[in-house]
């Protein structure tokens, strides 16, 4: 896959946006897109890691696991 | 002249014996071709022996036989539907004589691709599935002995309809291309336009009132898009009504409720024996009023197994059921072939 392939909104199917990326398409929930997004719009995706939320979730799951597992 | 006739007779006998042997072993393509050559050689030899004016019947005979052999090919081929998809029960292996129109709703997963084979051997392709399905469509067309696509229709510029079209256009000789006058910014659509351009073809606009000159007693008329603008690309769908004798088909692309209202308001005939259900059976198409006007006996939904969009929608299936329509689905039935003799439509 070439790096400079555009991400284009091909269409909407109910609450899903179908995004074309090179030769393939994938779905994004419409709620993740700006309200103004429409068919044919080229989008940019910026994926940012969230270390704080990761730490919070990890803590939550671990304490739940501690409750649920038999005490060894 | 005498030498020629003896020589031709000799060749005829040789080829007849040879092809006879092949026929016994298996009635393959090669054997059929050999039989044709043998017949040709025989005709030439008889003509030569009869002492007709030199060159008369010989060449004209050979000129006539060749197109005939080509015309027969697509008629015989559908018996060999793609092997992996023979889940549907074909009607009894009837003799596939001429005078029949065949409509193959190809199983391309989530998307549309429909091959119409006319009684005279012409081929129409309506959509070609996604990019991913492109090779499947090409393969299927070969299975149905398509040598040329006389007419190619891209209903609207969504990837699940035109994604595979560039591959098809790059593979087969193409007569005319019909598209609605609307664009999309996807690579898929751009590649379609480039494939058309690189082949030196021009696009004919598909819009309400445009008919395709088919002959063979087959009429094809676009009844959508009727307006100059729609909010949704789906409503731009080129909708084709095809009639053969007393039978009719309606191919709706992804036309939604806005397009359905336009079509109803236009008072064009909508009635059809077979309805290609719009937009993979989505909730926002195939409204009660539209369904009443089309009044189909059969409906075909082109849809992918376990798709992410909830197609076909339960409400749409219910509307079809309440209208007493027999529903076929490519996700369950695989490729579906409808055959019309001009009097009635036979479904699998």
mmCIF file of C-alpha atoms in Angstrom:
data_model
loop_
_atom_site.group_PDB
_atom_site.id
_atom_site.type_symbol
_atom_site.label_atom_id
_atom_site.label_comp_id
_atom_site.label_asym_id
_atom_site.label_seq_id
_atom_site.Cartn_x
_atom_site.Cartn_y
_atom_site.Cartn_z
ATOM 1 C CA UNK A 1 0.000 0.000 0.000
ATOM 2 C CA UNK A 2 1.474 3.329 -1.027
ATOM 3 C CA UNK A 3 1.777 5.798 1.805
ATOM 4 C CA UNK A 4 0.203 8.690 -0.015
ATOM 5 C CA UNK A 5 -3.106 6.954 -0.810
ATOM 6 C CA UNK A 6 -5.956 9.308 -0.013
ATOM 7 C CA UNK A 7 -8.667 8.415 2.457
ATOM 8 C CA UNK A 8 -11.977 9.219 0.783
ATOM 9 C CA UNK A 9 -15.529 8.867 2.079
ATOM 10 C CA UNK A 10 -17.120 6.667 -0.584
ATOM 11 C CA UNK A 11 -20.577 6.553 0.997
ATOM 12 C CA UNK A 12 -22.621 6.297 4.158
ATOM 13 C CA UNK A 13 -24.514 3.170 5.116
ATOM 14 C CA UNK A 14 -26.769 4.116 8.009
ATOM 15 C CA UNK A 15 -24.433 4.919 10.914
ATOM 16 C CA UNK A 16 -21.320 3.743 9.095
ATOM 17 C CA UNK A 17 -19.043 5.705 6.818
ATOM 18 C CA UNK A 18 -17.323 3.609 4.152
ATOM 19 C CA UNK A 19 -13.804 4.930 3.680
ATOM 20 C CA UNK A 20 -11.803 4.127 0.581
ATOM 21 C CA UNK A 21 -8.091 3.617 1.200
ATOM 22 C CA UNK A 22 -6.277 2.549 -1.941
ATOM 23 C CA UNK A 23 -7.740 -0.668 -3.268
ATOM 24 C CA UNK A 24 -9.719 -1.414 -0.112
ATOM 25 C CA UNK A 25 -12.466 0.083 1.951
ATOM 26 C CA UNK A 26 -13.126 0.027 5.681
ATOM 27 C CA UNK A 27 -15.936 1.234 7.902
ATOM 28 C CA UNK A 28 -15.804 4.006 10.440
ATOM 29 C CA UNK A 29 -18.688 4.736 12.759
ATOM 30 C CA UNK A 30 -20.192 8.007 11.575
ATOM 31 C CA UNK A 31 -19.933 9.345 15.135
ATOM 32 C CA UNK A 32 -16.139 9.450 14.772
ATOM 33 C CA UNK A 33 -16.363 11.828 11.815
ATOM 34 C CA UNK A 34 -17.062 15.553 11.865
ATOM 35 C CA UNK A 35 -20.741 16.353 11.453
ATOM 36 C CA UNK A 36 -20.134 18.130 8.148
ATOM 37 C CA UNK A 37 -18.508 15.091 6.530
ATOM 38 C CA UNK A 38 -20.123 14.105 3.253
ATOM 39 C CA UNK A 39 -19.660 11.663 0.364
ATOM 40 C CA UNK A 40 -16.520 12.369 -1.612
ATOM 41 C CA UNK A 41 -14.773 14.220 1.205
ATOM 42 C CA UNK A 42 -11.095 13.439 1.626
ATOM 43 C CA UNK A 43 -10.261 12.886 5.285
ATOM 44 C CA UNK A 44 -7.119 12.804 7.376
ATOM 45 C CA UNK A 45 -6.771 10.385 10.232
ATOM 46 C CA UNK A 46 -4.626 11.388 13.175
ATOM 47 C CA UNK A 47 -4.241 8.495 15.601
ATOM 48 C CA UNK A 48 -2.918 9.639 18.987
ATOM 49 C CA UNK A 49 -1.987 7.318 21.825
ATOM 50 C CA UNK A 50 -3.641 8.149 25.156
ATOM 51 C CA UNK A 51 -1.324 6.942 27.972
ATOM 52 C CA UNK A 52 -3.484 8.340 30.797
ATOM 53 C CA UNK A 53 -6.658 6.628 29.620
ATOM 54 C CA UNK A 54 -4.634 3.470 29.047
ATOM 55 C CA UNK A 55 -3.339 3.582 32.640
ATOM 56 C CA UNK A 56 -6.841 4.205 34.047
ATOM 57 C CA UNK A 57 -8.328 1.326 32.065
ATOM 58 C CA UNK A 58 -5.502 -0.985 33.051
ATOM 59 C CA UNK A 59 -5.969 -0.189 36.745
ATOM 60 C CA UNK A 60 -9.720 -0.741 36.504
ATOM 61 C CA UNK A 61 -9.427 -4.086 34.730
ATOM 62 C CA UNK A 62 -6.721 -5.327 37.113
ATOM 63 C CA UNK A 63 -8.727 -4.543 40.216
ATOM 64 C CA UNK A 64 -11.762 -6.240 38.669
ATOM 65 C CA UNK A 65 -9.611 -9.289 37.867
ATOM 66 C CA UNK A 66 -8.342 -9.323 41.473
ATOM 67 C CA UNK A 67 -11.967 -9.509 42.640
ATOM 68 C CA UNK A 68 -12.997 -12.217 40.224
ATOM 69 C CA UNK A 69 -10.025 -14.602 40.366
ATOM 70 C CA UNK A 70 -9.798 -17.159 43.163
ATOM 71 C CA UNK A 71 -7.266 -16.087 45.713
ATOM 72 C CA UNK A 72 -4.174 -18.166 45.051
ATOM 73 C CA UNK B 1 -11.171 -27.897 -59.698
ATOM 74 C CA UNK B 2 -11.118 -31.696 -59.587
ATOM 75 C CA UNK B 3 -7.917 -31.769 -57.548
ATOM 76 C CA UNK B 4 -9.391 -29.253 -55.101
ATOM 77 C CA UNK B 5 -12.574 -31.249 -54.574
ATOM 78 C CA UNK B 6 -10.699 -34.495 -53.980
ATOM 79 C CA UNK B 7 -8.367 -32.782 -51.564
ATOM 80 C CA UNK B 8 -11.225 -31.139 -49.664
ATOM 81 C CA UNK B 9 -13.179 -34.403 -49.512
ATOM 82 C CA UNK B 10 -10.138 -36.145 -48.098
ATOM 83 C CA UNK B 11 -9.721 -33.485 -45.436
ATOM 84 C CA UNK B 12 -13.436 -33.682 -44.625
ATOM 85 C CA UNK B 13 -13.346 -37.452 -44.121
ATOM 86 C CA UNK B 14 -10.202 -37.215 -42.041
ATOM 87 C CA UNK B 15 -11.569 -34.488 -39.786
ATOM 88 C CA UNK B 16 -14.959 -36.163 -39.442
ATOM 89 C CA UNK B 17 -13.364 -39.396 -38.282
ATOM 90 C CA UNK B 18 -11.050 -37.485 -35.993
ATOM 91 C CA UNK B 19 -13.768 -35.325 -34.408
ATOM 92 C CA UNK B 20 -16.055 -38.338 -34.126
ATOM 93 C CA UNK B 21 -13.382 -39.966 -32.000
ATOM 94 C CA UNK B 22 -13.157 -36.825 -29.880
ATOM 95 C CA UNK B 23 -16.928 -36.715 -29.450
ATOM 96 C CA UNK B 24 -16.861 -40.243 -28.123
ATOM 97 C CA UNK B 25 -14.178 -39.364 -25.625
ATOM 98 C CA UNK B 26 -15.705 -36.080 -24.541
ATOM 99 C CA UNK B 27 -17.800 -33.409 -26.190
ATOM 100 C CA UNK B 28 -15.257 -30.696 -25.470
ATOM 101 C CA UNK B 29 -14.724 -27.344 -27.099
ATOM 102 C CA UNK B 30 -11.959 -28.730 -29.274
ATOM 103 C CA UNK B 31 -14.201 -31.458 -30.622
ATOM 104 C CA UNK B 32 -16.930 -28.986 -31.468
ATOM 105 C CA UNK B 33 -14.471 -26.808 -33.306
ATOM 106 C CA UNK B 34 -13.141 -29.794 -35.208
ATOM 107 C CA UNK B 35 -16.636 -30.862 -36.129
ATOM 108 C CA UNK B 36 -17.240 -27.388 -37.484
ATOM 109 C CA UNK B 37 -14.066 -27.560 -39.570
ATOM 110 C CA UNK B 38 -15.075 -30.957 -40.855
ATOM 111 C CA UNK B 39 -18.510 -29.661 -41.811
ATOM 112 C CA UNK B 40 -16.913 -26.692 -43.517
ATOM 113 C CA UNK B 41 -14.503 -28.824 -45.457
ATOM 114 C CA UNK B 42 -17.383 -31.080 -46.457
ATOM 115 C CA UNK B 43 -19.450 -28.129 -47.689
ATOM 116 C CA UNK B 44 -16.516 -26.856 -49.703
ATOM 117 C CA UNK B 45 -15.880 -30.255 -51.212
ATOM 118 C CA UNK B 46 -19.519 -30.739 -52.178
ATOM 119 C CA UNK B 47 -19.649 -27.248 -53.612
ATOM 120 C CA UNK B 48 -16.476 -27.809 -55.541
ATOM 121 C CA UNK B 49 -17.649 -31.191 -56.811
ATOM 122 C CA UNK B 50 -20.947 -29.690 -57.913
ATOM 123 C CA UNK B 51 -18.889 -27.374 -60.078
ATOM 124 C CA UNK B 52 -20.223 -24.060 -58.814
ATOM 125 C CA UNK B 53 -18.529 -20.936 -60.116
ATOM 126 C CA UNK B 54 -15.140 -20.763 -58.414
ATOM 127 C CA UNK B 55 -14.996 -19.200 -54.977
ATOM 128 C CA UNK B 56 -18.765 -18.570 -54.665
ATOM 129 C CA UNK B 57 -20.238 -20.715 -51.911
ATOM 130 C CA UNK B 58 -16.923 -21.636 -50.349
ATOM 131 C CA UNK B 59 -15.788 -18.402 -48.749
ATOM 132 C CA UNK B 60 -19.302 -17.131 -48.094
ATOM 133 C CA UNK B 61 -20.069 -20.410 -46.382
ATOM 134 C CA UNK B 62 -17.056 -20.079 -44.143
ATOM 135 C CA UNK B 63 -17.900 -16.462 -43.401
ATOM 136 C CA UNK B 64 -21.360 -17.420 -42.277
ATOM 137 C CA UNK B 65 -20.301 -20.341 -40.134
ATOM 138 C CA UNK B 66 -17.867 -18.404 -38.048
ATOM 139 C CA UNK B 67 -20.223 -15.848 -36.507
ATOM 140 C CA UNK B 68 -22.755 -18.599 -36.033
ATOM 141 C CA UNK B 69 -20.301 -20.628 -33.975
ATOM 142 C CA UNK B 70 -19.660 -17.547 -31.862
ATOM 143 C CA UNK B 71 -23.354 -16.871 -31.412
ATOM 144 C CA UNK B 72 -23.853 -20.403 -30.176
ATOM 145 C CA UNK B 73 -21.166 -20.164 -27.552
ATOM 146 C CA UNK B 74 -22.981 -17.891 -25.051
ATOM 147 C CA UNK B 75 -26.155 -19.920 -25.493
ATOM 148 C CA UNK B 76 -24.478 -23.136 -24.440
ATOM 149 C CA UNK B 77 -22.185 -21.714 -21.827
ATOM 150 C CA UNK B 78 -24.582 -20.919 -18.959
ATOM 151 C CA UNK B 79 -24.973 -24.636 -18.326
ATOM 152 C CA UNK B 80 -21.511 -24.361 -16.813
ATOM 153 C CA UNK B 81 -22.212 -21.773 -14.137
ATOM 154 C CA UNK B 82 -19.319 -21.068 -11.784
ATOM 155 C CA UNK B 83 -18.678 -24.327 -10.008
ATOM 156 C CA UNK B 84 -18.154 -22.955 -6.540
ATOM 157 C CA UNK B 85 -21.570 -21.357 -6.526
ATOM 158 C CA UNK B 86 -23.943 -24.076 -7.604
ATOM 159 C CA UNK B 87 -25.808 -24.019 -4.333
ATOM 160 C CA UNK B 88 -28.894 -22.773 -6.139
ATOM 161 C CA UNK B 89 -30.962 -25.310 -7.983
ATOM 162 C CA UNK B 90 -30.951 -24.575 -11.649
ATOM 163 C CA UNK B 91 -34.095 -25.456 -13.560
ATOM 164 C CA UNK B 92 -33.874 -28.824 -15.277
ATOM 165 C CA UNK B 93 -31.029 -28.865 -17.779
ATOM 166 C CA UNK B 94 -33.326 -27.698 -20.553
ATOM 167 C CA UNK B 95 -31.958 -27.277 -24.013
ATOM 168 C CA UNK B 96 -30.723 -23.707 -24.080
ATOM 169 C CA UNK B 97 -32.086 -22.758 -27.466
ATOM 170 C CA UNK B 98 -31.955 -19.276 -28.903
ATOM 171 C CA UNK B 99 -34.728 -16.748 -28.375
ATOM 172 C CA UNK B 100 -34.088 -16.500 -24.663
ATOM 173 C CA UNK B 101 -32.959 -13.602 -22.564
ATOM 174 C CA UNK B 102 -30.832 -14.424 -19.541
ATOM 175 C CA UNK B 103 -30.183 -12.239 -16.556
ATOM 176 C CA UNK B 104 -27.423 -13.337 -14.182
ATOM 177 C CA UNK B 105 -27.361 -11.640 -10.798
ATOM 178 C CA UNK B 106 -23.757 -12.432 -9.949
ATOM 179 C CA UNK B 107 -22.750 -13.295 -6.416
ATOM 180 C CA UNK B 108 -20.135 -10.630 -5.694
ATOM 181 C CA UNK B 109 -20.572 -10.375 -1.940
ATOM 182 C CA UNK B 110 -21.698 -6.929 -0.797
ATOM 183 C CA UNK B 111 -22.234 -5.077 -4.079
ATOM 184 C CA UNK B 112 -24.001 -5.381 -7.429
ATOM 185 C CA UNK B 113 -23.039 -6.995 -10.731
ATOM 186 C CA UNK B 114 -25.623 -8.095 -13.271
ATOM 187 C CA UNK B 115 -25.010 -9.660 -16.667
ATOM 188 C CA UNK B 116 -27.827 -9.539 -19.220
ATOM 189 C CA UNK B 117 -27.432 -11.817 -22.233
ATOM 190 C CA UNK B 118 -29.762 -10.943 -25.085
ATOM 191 C CA UNK B 119 -31.365 -13.504 -27.408
ATOM 192 C CA UNK B 120 -29.143 -12.334 -30.279
ATOM 193 C CA UNK B 121 -25.930 -12.792 -28.272
ATOM 194 C CA UNK B 122 -25.331 -9.209 -27.140
ATOM 195 C CA UNK B 123 -24.172 -8.650 -23.558
ATOM 196 C CA UNK B 124 -25.028 -5.879 -21.107
ATOM 197 C CA UNK B 125 -23.195 -5.503 -17.805
ATOM 198 C CA UNK B 126 -24.788 -3.476 -15.036
ATOM 199 C CA UNK B 127 -22.180 -2.692 -12.340
ATOM 200 C CA UNK B 128 -19.188 -4.853 -11.402
ATOM 201 C CA UNK B 129 -19.059 -5.072 -7.614
ATOM 202 C CA UNK B 130 -16.225 -3.794 -5.420
ATOM 203 C CA UNK B 131 -12.550 -3.487 -6.357
ATOM 204 C CA UNK B 132 -12.034 -6.759 -4.575
ATOM 205 C CA UNK B 133 -14.789 -8.465 -6.589
ATOM 206 C CA UNK B 134 -13.389 -7.250 -9.931
ATOM 207 C CA UNK B 135 -11.471 -10.470 -10.684
ATOM 208 C CA UNK B 136 -14.562 -12.533 -9.734
ATOM 209 C CA UNK B 137 -16.696 -10.585 -12.194
ATOM 210 C CA UNK B 138 -14.090 -10.981 -14.957
ATOM 211 C CA UNK B 139 -13.957 -14.715 -14.253
ATOM 212 C CA UNK B 140 -17.751 -15.037 -14.258
ATOM 213 C CA UNK B 141 -18.095 -13.181 -17.552
ATOM 214 C CA UNK B 142 -15.627 -15.616 -19.091
ATOM 215 C CA UNK B 143 -17.646 -18.529 -17.680
ATOM 216 C CA UNK B 144 -20.711 -17.144 -19.428
ATOM 217 C CA UNK B 145 -18.693 -17.030 -22.669
ATOM 218 C CA UNK B 146 -18.750 -13.245 -22.887
ATOM 219 C CA UNK B 147 -16.416 -12.190 -25.699
ATOM 220 C CA UNK B 148 -17.588 -8.594 -25.784
ATOM 221 C CA UNK B 149 -19.627 -6.311 -23.577
ATOM 222 C CA UNK B 150 -21.840 -4.397 -25.969
ATOM 223 C CA UNK B 151 -23.139 -2.137 -23.205
ATOM 224 C CA UNK B 152 -21.662 -1.347 -19.807
ATOM 225 C CA UNK B 153 -23.697 0.547 -17.227
ATOM 226 C CA UNK B 154 -22.293 1.958 -14.008
ATOM 227 C CA UNK B 155 -25.409 2.802 -12.013
ATOM 228 C CA UNK B 156 -23.736 5.344 -9.702
ATOM 229 C CA UNK B 157 -20.233 6.133 -8.455
ATOM 230 C CA UNK B 158 -20.119 4.071 -5.249
ATOM 231 C CA UNK B 159 -17.300 1.574 -4.846
ATOM 232 C CA UNK B 160 -19.568 -1.429 -4.301
ATOM 233 C CA UNK B 161 -21.023 -0.853 -7.783
ATOM 234 C CA UNK B 162 -18.220 0.578 -9.926
ATOM 235 C CA UNK B 163 -15.168 -0.717 -8.015
ATOM 236 C CA UNK B 164 -14.584 -3.665 -10.358
ATOM 237 C CA UNK B 165 -15.650 -1.906 -13.568
ATOM 238 C CA UNK B 166 -12.176 -0.673 -14.530
ATOM 239 C CA UNK B 167 -10.872 -4.242 -14.428
ATOM 240 C CA UNK B 168 -13.772 -5.402 -16.603
ATOM 241 C CA UNK B 169 -13.249 -2.588 -19.118
ATOM 242 C CA UNK B 170 -9.522 -3.347 -19.244
ATOM 243 C CA UNK B 171 -10.263 -7.025 -19.941
ATOM 244 C CA UNK B 172 -13.099 -7.087 -22.477
ATOM 245 C CA UNK B 173 -13.893 -5.226 -25.683
ATOM 246 C CA UNK B 174 -16.578 -2.694 -24.808
ATOM 247 C CA UNK B 175 -19.200 -1.068 -27.027
ATOM 248 C CA UNK B 176 -20.912 1.749 -25.173
ATOM 249 C CA UNK B 177 -20.634 2.966 -21.594
ATOM 250 C CA UNK B 178 -23.515 4.590 -19.714
ATOM 251 C CA UNK B 179 -23.047 6.527 -16.443
ATOM 252 C CA UNK B 180 -25.142 9.144 -14.654
ATOM 253 C CA UNK B 181 -23.655 12.653 -14.867
ATOM 254 C CA UNK B 182 -22.301 12.792 -11.339
ATOM 255 C CA UNK B 183 -18.836 12.135 -9.961
ATOM 256 C CA UNK B 184 -17.207 10.918 -6.771
ATOM 257 C CA UNK B 185 -13.705 11.701 -5.500
ATOM 258 C CA UNK B 186 -12.646 8.136 -4.843
ATOM 259 C CA UNK B 187 -9.723 6.410 -6.543
ATOM 260 C CA UNK B 188 -12.238 3.776 -7.675
ATOM 261 C CA UNK B 189 -14.232 6.302 -9.678
ATOM 262 C CA UNK B 190 -11.123 7.988 -11.037
ATOM 263 C CA UNK B 191 -9.778 4.620 -12.185
ATOM 264 C CA UNK B 192 -13.062 3.894 -13.937
ATOM 265 C CA UNK B 193 -12.860 7.176 -15.872
ATOM 266 C CA UNK B 194 -9.195 6.518 -16.701
ATOM 267 C CA UNK B 195 -9.982 3.004 -17.958
ATOM 268 C CA UNK B 196 -12.688 4.464 -20.202
ATOM 269 C CA UNK B 197 -10.387 7.220 -21.418
ATOM 270 C CA UNK B 198 -7.426 4.917 -22.051
ATOM 271 C CA UNK B 199 -9.641 2.693 -24.177
ATOM 272 C CA UNK B 200 -10.679 5.653 -26.305
ATOM 273 C CA UNK B 201 -14.310 5.295 -25.231
ATOM 274 C CA UNK B 202 -16.783 8.073 -24.502
ATOM 275 C CA UNK B 203 -19.457 7.931 -21.836
ATOM 276 C CA UNK B 204 -23.109 8.312 -22.748
ATOM 277 C CA UNK B 205 -25.116 10.016 -20.023
ATOM 278 C CA UNK B 206 -27.669 7.753 -18.358
ATOM 279 C CA UNK B 207 -30.781 9.718 -17.451
ATOM 280 C CA UNK B 208 -34.540 9.311 -17.535
ATOM 281 C CA UNK B 209 -35.793 9.053 -21.118
ATOM 282 C CA UNK B 210 -32.579 7.671 -22.650
ATOM 283 C CA UNK B 211 -33.076 4.321 -24.353
ATOM 284 C CA UNK B 212 -30.464 1.767 -25.401
ATOM 285 C CA UNK B 213 -30.841 0.629 -29.017
ATOM 286 C CA UNK B 214 -30.837 -3.145 -28.612
ATOM 287 C CA UNK B 215 -33.004 -4.761 -31.279
ATOM 288 C CA UNK B 216 -33.881 -8.460 -30.856
ATOM 289 C CA UNK B 217 -37.317 -7.378 -29.607
ATOM 290 C CA UNK B 218 -35.702 -6.104 -26.420
ATOM 291 C CA UNK B 219 -36.364 -2.577 -25.184
ATOM 292 C CA UNK B 220 -34.276 -0.844 -22.535
ATOM 293 C CA UNK B 221 -35.151 2.556 -21.138
ATOM 294 C CA UNK B 222 -33.572 4.535 -18.317
ATOM 295 C CA UNK B 223 -36.198 5.957 -15.967
ATOM 296 C CA UNK B 224 -33.806 7.582 -13.467
ATOM 297 C CA UNK B 225 -32.088 9.970 -12.727
ATOM 298 C CA UNK B 226 -34.737 12.480 -13.715
ATOM 299 C CA UNK B 227 -33.496 15.527 -11.800
ATOM 300 C CA UNK B 228 -30.351 17.601 -12.112
ATOM 301 C CA UNK B 229 -29.406 17.190 -8.489
ATOM 302 C CA UNK B 230 -29.828 14.802 -5.573
ATOM 303 C CA UNK B 231 -28.424 14.992 -2.051
ATOM 304 C CA UNK B 232 -27.420 11.352 -2.025
ATOM 305 C CA UNK B 233 -25.350 9.637 -4.723
ATOM 306 C CA UNK B 234 -27.645 6.607 -4.407
ATOM 307 C CA UNK B 235 -30.539 8.616 -5.816
ATOM 308 C CA UNK B 236 -28.482 9.349 -8.926
ATOM 309 C CA UNK B 237 -28.682 5.646 -9.755
ATOM 310 C CA UNK B 238 -29.260 4.833 -13.407
ATOM 311 C CA UNK B 239 -32.452 2.775 -13.228
ATOM 312 C CA UNK B 240 -33.077 0.606 -16.277
ATOM 313 C CA UNK B 241 -36.344 -0.999 -17.277
ATOM 314 C CA UNK B 242 -35.856 -3.799 -19.751
ATOM 315 C CA UNK B 243 -38.697 -5.489 -21.609
ATOM 316 C CA UNK B 244 -38.625 -8.589 -23.764
ATOM 317 C CA UNK B 245 -41.961 -9.581 -25.257
ATOM 318 C CA UNK B 246 -44.434 -9.618 -22.399
ATOM 319 C CA UNK B 247 -41.758 -9.873 -19.717
ATOM 320 C CA UNK B 248 -39.925 -7.081 -17.949
ATOM 321 C CA UNK B 249 -37.086 -6.429 -15.520
ATOM 322 C CA UNK B 250 -36.325 -3.399 -13.374
ATOM 323 C CA UNK B 251 -32.724 -2.729 -12.350
ATOM 324 C CA UNK B 252 -32.692 -0.060 -9.686
ATOM 325 C CA UNK B 253 -29.071 0.315 -8.595
ATOM 326 C CA UNK B 254 -29.194 1.915 -5.145
ATOM 327 C CA UNK B 255 -32.064 4.322 -5.878
ATOM 328 C CA UNK B 256 -33.558 5.545 -2.599
ATOM 329 C CA UNK B 257 -36.892 7.058 -1.647
ATOM 330 C CA UNK B 258 -36.211 10.451 -3.325
ATOM 331 C CA UNK B 259 -35.572 8.705 -6.646
ATOM 332 C CA UNK B 260 -38.577 6.429 -6.130
ATOM 333 C CA UNK B 261 -40.827 9.470 -5.691
ATOM 334 C CA UNK B 262 -39.465 10.980 -8.911
ATOM 335 C CA UNK B 263 -40.022 7.767 -10.835
ATOM 336 C CA UNK B 264 -43.573 7.454 -9.523
ATOM 337 C CA UNK B 265 -44.283 11.093 -10.420
ATOM 338 C CA UNK B 266 -42.948 10.624 -13.967
ATOM 339 C CA UNK B 267 -45.748 8.159 -14.811
ATOM 340 C CA UNK B 268 -43.328 6.019 -16.772
ATOM 341 C CA UNK B 269 -44.273 2.344 -16.753
ATOM 342 C CA UNK B 270 -42.563 0.739 -13.756
ATOM 343 C CA UNK B 271 -44.177 -2.702 -13.792
ATOM 344 C CA UNK B 272 -41.733 -5.590 -13.869
ATOM 345 C CA UNK B 273 -41.791 -9.352 -13.386
ATOM 346 C CA UNK B 274 -38.387 -9.222 -11.730
ATOM 347 C CA UNK B 275 -37.249 -6.379 -9.478
ATOM 348 C CA UNK B 276 -33.598 -5.981 -8.604
ATOM 349 C CA UNK B 277 -34.207 -4.609 -5.117
ATOM 350 C CA UNK B 278 -32.484 -1.264 -4.659
ATOM 351 C CA UNK B 279 -29.584 -0.684 -2.277
ATOM 352 C CA UNK B 280 -29.134 -4.298 -1.136
ATOM 353 C CA UNK B 281 -32.514 -4.219 0.591
ATOM 354 C CA UNK B 282 -31.787 -1.196 2.761
ATOM 355 C CA UNK B 283 -34.532 0.347 4.867
ATOM 356 C CA UNK B 284 -34.610 3.584 2.855
ATOM 357 C CA UNK B 285 -35.565 2.034 -0.494
ATOM 358 C CA UNK B 286 -38.301 -0.197 -1.940
ATOM 359 C CA UNK B 287 -41.151 1.802 -0.417
ATOM 360 C CA UNK B 288 -44.710 0.504 -0.396
ATOM 361 C CA UNK B 289 -45.904 2.852 -3.178
ATOM 362 C CA UNK B 290 -42.972 1.983 -5.421
ATOM 363 C CA UNK B 291 -43.410 -1.725 -4.775
ATOM 364 C CA UNK B 292 -47.098 -1.446 -5.639
ATOM 365 C CA UNK B 293 -46.286 0.254 -8.955
ATOM 366 C CA UNK B 294 -43.651 -2.307 -9.920
ATOM 367 C CA UNK B 295 -45.775 -5.225 -8.704
ATOM 368 C CA UNK B 296 -43.042 -7.820 -9.231
ATOM 369 C CA UNK B 297 -43.519 -11.563 -8.944
ATOM 370 C CA UNK B 298 -39.842 -11.993 -8.077
ATOM 371 C CA UNK B 299 -37.270 -9.836 -6.345
ATOM 372 C CA UNK B 300 -33.523 -10.274 -6.235
ATOM 373 C CA UNK B 301 -31.405 -8.807 -3.452
ATOM 374 C CA UNK B 302 -27.692 -8.568 -4.165
ATOM 375 C CA UNK B 303 -26.097 -8.639 -0.751
ATOM 376 C CA UNK B 304 -23.035 -9.938 1.082
ATOM 377 C CA UNK B 305 -23.263 -12.561 3.783
ATOM 378 C CA UNK B 306 -22.869 -11.034 7.244
ATOM 379 C CA UNK B 307 -22.342 -7.508 5.933
ATOM 380 C CA UNK B 308 -21.728 -4.624 8.355
ATOM 381 C CA UNK B 309 -24.725 -2.592 7.262
ATOM 382 C CA UNK B 310 -27.637 -4.777 8.266
ATOM 383 C CA UNK B 311 -28.627 -5.406 4.644
ATOM 384 C CA UNK B 312 -31.214 -6.515 3.815
ATOM 385 C CA UNK B 313 -33.312 -4.669 6.383
ATOM 386 C CA UNK B 314 -36.101 -6.580 8.125
ATOM 387 C CA UNK B 315 -38.664 -3.872 7.252
ATOM 388 C CA UNK B 316 -37.841 -4.125 3.552
ATOM 389 C CA UNK B 317 -38.111 -7.917 3.643
ATOM 390 C CA UNK B 318 -41.474 -7.538 5.358
ATOM 391 C CA UNK B 319 -42.744 -5.121 2.691
ATOM 392 C CA UNK B 320 -41.712 -7.589 -0.010
ATOM 393 C CA UNK B 321 -43.347 -10.445 1.839
ATOM 394 C CA UNK B 322 -46.583 -8.513 2.327
ATOM 395 C CA UNK B 323 -46.645 -7.741 -1.390
ATOM 396 C CA UNK B 324 -46.451 -11.487 -2.073
ATOM 397 C CA UNK B 325 -43.088 -11.263 -3.831
ATOM 398 C CA UNK B 326 -40.807 -14.263 -3.997
ATOM 399 C CA UNK B 327 -37.384 -13.095 -2.807
ATOM 400 C CA UNK B 328 -34.008 -14.392 -3.969
ATOM 401 C CA UNK B 329 -30.763 -13.361 -2.258
ATOM 402 C CA UNK B 330 -27.225 -13.731 -3.533
ATOM 403 C CA UNK B 331 -25.921 -14.259 0.015
ATOM 404 C CA UNK B 332 -28.053 -17.398 0.318
ATOM 405 C CA UNK B 333 -28.699 -18.503 -3.263
ATOM 406 C CA UNK B 334 -25.378 -17.525 -4.878
ATOM 407 C CA UNK B 335 -25.587 -16.311 -8.449
ATOM 408 C CA UNK B 336 -29.212 -16.187 -9.580
ATOM 409 C CA UNK B 337 -30.193 -16.596 -13.221
ATOM 410 C CA UNK B 338 -33.573 -15.502 -14.573
ATOM 411 C CA UNK B 339 -34.545 -16.699 -18.054
ATOM 412 C CA UNK B 340 -37.215 -15.118 -20.225
ATOM 413 C CA UNK B 341 -38.601 -16.519 -23.465
ATOM 414 C CA UNK B 342 -40.628 -13.349 -23.991
ATOM 415 C CA UNK B 343 -43.783 -14.896 -22.548
ATOM 416 C CA UNK B 344 -42.731 -15.777 -19.019
ATOM 417 C CA UNK B 345 -39.780 -15.555 -16.678
ATOM 418 C CA UNK B 346 -38.326 -18.734 -15.247
ATOM 419 C CA UNK B 347 -36.467 -18.374 -11.957
ATOM 420 C CA UNK B 348 -34.238 -21.023 -10.350
#
